[in-house]
PDB file of C-alpha atoms in Angstrom:
ATOM      1  CA  LEU A   1     120.390 100.168 105.248  1.00  0.00           C
ATOM      2  CA  PRO A   2     117.160 101.984 103.356  1.00  0.00           C
ATOM      3  CA  LYS A   3     116.937 101.219 100.221  1.00  0.00           C
ATOM      4  CA  ILE A   4     114.715 102.934  97.309  1.00  0.00           C
ATOM      5  CA  LYS A   5     112.975 100.820  94.546  1.00  0.00           C
ATOM      6  CA  PRO A   6     111.538 102.105  91.896  1.00  0.00           C
ATOM      7  CA  PHE A   7     108.128 100.335  90.798  1.00  0.00           C
ATOM      8  CA  TYR A   8     104.721 100.923  89.054  1.00  0.00           C
ATOM      9  CA  ASP A   9     101.600 100.233  91.047  1.00  0.00           C
ATOM     10  CA  ALA A  10     100.348  97.831  88.217  1.00  0.00           C
ATOM     11  CA  GLN A  11     102.465  95.419  89.151  1.00  0.00           C
ATOM     12  CA  PHE A  12     102.689  95.741  92.891  1.00  0.00           C
ATOM     13  CA  GLY A  13     100.246  96.036  96.026  1.00  0.00           C
ATOM     14  CA  SER A  14      99.972  98.779  98.797  1.00  0.00           C
ATOM     15  CA  GLN A  15      98.396  99.554 101.814  1.00  0.00           C
ATOM     16  CA  VAL A  16      96.750 102.173 103.511  1.00  0.00           C
ATOM     17  CA  GLY A  17      95.445 102.659 106.879  1.00  0.00           C
ATOM     18  CA  ARG A  18      95.571 104.996 109.638  1.00  0.00           C
ATOM     19  CA  VAL A  19      96.889 104.718 113.113  1.00  0.00           C
ATOM     20  CA  LEU A  20      95.892 106.954 116.274  1.00  0.00           C
ATOM     21  CA  PRO A  21      97.072 108.910 118.239  1.00  0.00           C
ATOM     22  CA  GLY A  22      99.589 111.237 116.604  1.00  0.00           C
ATOM     23  CA  ASP A  23     101.860 112.109 119.316  1.00  0.00           C
ATOM     24  CA  ALA A  24     102.527 108.258 119.518  1.00  0.00           C
ATOM     25  CA  ASP A  25     104.754 109.039 116.894  1.00  0.00           C
ATOM     26  CA  VAL A  26     104.068 105.531 114.895  1.00  0.00           C
ATOM     27  CA  GLN A  27     106.489 103.634 112.587  1.00  0.00           C
ATOM     28  CA  VAL A  28     104.456 101.384 110.451  1.00  0.00           C
ATOM     29  CA  THR A  29     106.493  98.537 108.809  1.00  0.00           C
ATOM     30  CA  ALA A  30     104.949  95.625 106.683  1.00  0.00           C
ATOM     31  CA  PHE A  31     107.416  93.088 106.017  1.00  0.00           C
ATOM     32  CA  SER A  32     106.879  89.470 104.384  1.00  0.00           C
ATOM     33  CA  ASN A  33     109.021  86.423 103.308  1.00  0.00           C
ATOM     34  CA  ARG A  34     110.583  88.536 100.408  1.00  0.00           C
ATOM     35  CA  ASP A  35     110.130  92.158 100.886  1.00  0.00           C
ATOM     36  CA  THR A  36     109.945  94.976 104.047  1.00  0.00           C
ATOM     37  CA  ALA A  37     108.644  98.679 103.520  1.00  0.00           C
ATOM     38  CA  THR A  38     108.064 100.828 106.325  1.00  0.00           C
ATOM     39  CA  ALA A  39     105.725 104.547 106.392  1.00  0.00           C
ATOM     40  CA  TYR A  40     105.342 107.378 108.968  1.00  0.00           C
ATOM     41  CA  PRO A  41     101.945 108.335 109.006  1.00  0.00           C
ATOM     42  CA  GLU A  42     100.368 112.085 108.052  1.00  0.00           C
ATOM     43  CA  ASP A  43      99.668 114.153 111.082  1.00  0.00           C
ATOM     44  CA  ASP A  44      95.923 112.515 110.902  1.00  0.00           C
ATOM     45  CA  GLY A  45      97.376 109.152 111.259  1.00  0.00           C
ATOM     46  CA  ARG A  46      96.926 108.262 107.530  1.00  0.00           C
ATOM     47  CA  PHE A  47      99.584 106.630 105.876  1.00  0.00           C
ATOM     48  CA  LYS A  48     100.304 104.669 102.597  1.00  0.00           C
ATOM     49  CA  ILE A  49     102.924 101.574 101.927  1.00  0.00           C
ATOM     50  CA  ARG A  50     103.327 101.500  98.017  1.00  0.00           C
ATOM     51  CA  GLY A  51     105.562  99.132  96.002  1.00  0.00           C
ATOM     52  CA  LEU A  52     104.663  95.460  97.945  1.00  0.00           C
ATOM     53  CA  GLN A  53     105.281  92.444  96.738  1.00  0.00           C
ATOM     54  CA  PRO A  54     101.920  90.309  96.506  1.00  0.00           C
ATOM     55  CA  GLY A  55     101.866  87.870  99.196  1.00  0.00           C
ATOM     56  CA  THR A  56     101.223  87.681 102.882  1.00  0.00           C
ATOM     57  CA  TYR A  57     102.609  90.662 105.036  1.00  0.00           C
ATOM     58  CA  THR A  58     102.621  91.175 108.815  1.00  0.00           C
ATOM     59  CA  VAL A  59     102.240  95.331 109.751  1.00  0.00           C
ATOM     60  CA  VAL A  60     103.785  96.394 112.631  1.00  0.00           C
ATOM     61  CA  PHE A  61     102.759  99.913 114.473  1.00  0.00           C
ATOM     62  CA  ASP A  62     105.480 100.447 116.436  1.00  0.00           C
ATOM     63  CA  GLY A  63     104.816 103.931 118.569  1.00  0.00           C
ATOM     64  CA  LYS A  64     107.066 105.637 121.400  1.00  0.00           C
ATOM     65  CA  ASN A  65     107.007 104.983 124.541  1.00  0.00           C
ATOM     66  CA  PRO A  66     104.845 104.479 126.592  1.00  0.00           C
ATOM     67  CA  TYR A  67     102.691 103.329 123.685  1.00  0.00           C
ATOM     68  CA  ILE A  68     102.225  99.430 123.257  1.00  0.00           C
ATOM     69  CA  ASP A  69     102.935  97.866 120.057  1.00  0.00           C
ATOM     70  CA  THR A  70     100.257  96.316 117.556  1.00  0.00           C
ATOM     71  CA  THR A  71     100.678  93.645 115.496  1.00  0.00           C
ATOM     72  CA  ILE A  72      98.146  92.757 112.275  1.00  0.00           C
ATOM     73  CA  SER A  73      99.138  89.152 110.494  1.00  0.00           C
ATOM     74  CA  ASN A  74      98.179  87.768 107.663  1.00  0.00           C
ATOM     75  CA  VAL A  75      97.140  90.695 105.358  1.00  0.00           C
ATOM     76  CA  ALA A  76      96.938  89.049 101.961  1.00  0.00           C
ATOM     77  CA  ILE A  77      98.750  91.809  98.924  1.00  0.00           C
ATOM     78  CA  THR A  78      97.643  91.502  95.644  1.00  0.00           C
ATOM     79  CA  GLN A  79      99.282  92.996  92.637  1.00  0.00           C
ATOM     80  CA  GLY A  80      97.916  96.377  91.294  1.00  0.00           C
ATOM     81  CA  ARG A  81      94.571  96.765  94.272  1.00  0.00           C
ATOM     82  CA  PRO A  82      95.433  98.659  97.581  1.00  0.00           C
ATOM     83  CA  VAL A  83      94.453  97.103 101.038  1.00  0.00           C
ATOM     84  CA  THR A  84      92.618  98.760 103.294  1.00  0.00           C
ATOM     85  CA  LEU A  85      93.242  98.350 107.054  1.00  0.00           C
ATOM     86  CA  PRO A  86      91.129  98.942 109.695  1.00  0.00           C
ATOM     87  CA  THR A  87      91.945 102.116 111.979  1.00  0.00           C
ATOM     88  CA  VAL A  88      94.788 101.267 114.768  1.00  0.00           C
ATOM     89  CA  THR A  89      94.963 103.055 118.011  1.00  0.00           C
ATOM     90  CA  LEU A  90      97.735 101.886 120.216  1.00  0.00           C
ATOM     91  CA  LYS A  91      97.374 101.846 124.240  1.00  0.00           C
ATOM     92  CA  LYS A  92      99.139 102.996 126.790  1.00  0.00           C
TER      93      LYS A  92
END
């Protein structure tokens, strides 16, 4: 079940990035052994995941068929600092 958790940006970390193409209807999920969060990109592909516990995350870009999912591993999240991920382009 989805959960809503209140947070203060200075006490948590965040990830920002962009995923293309827009018609892939991508769901971006960041998870670690302590935390999981999901984002749905804007029409231009930009997304932001806030309120992450500090730690090492795996980020999965899950697009609709026929797009192939992409994963970025070992993303280090630190308190109070946004991490900018490279632009991800899903392939068919």
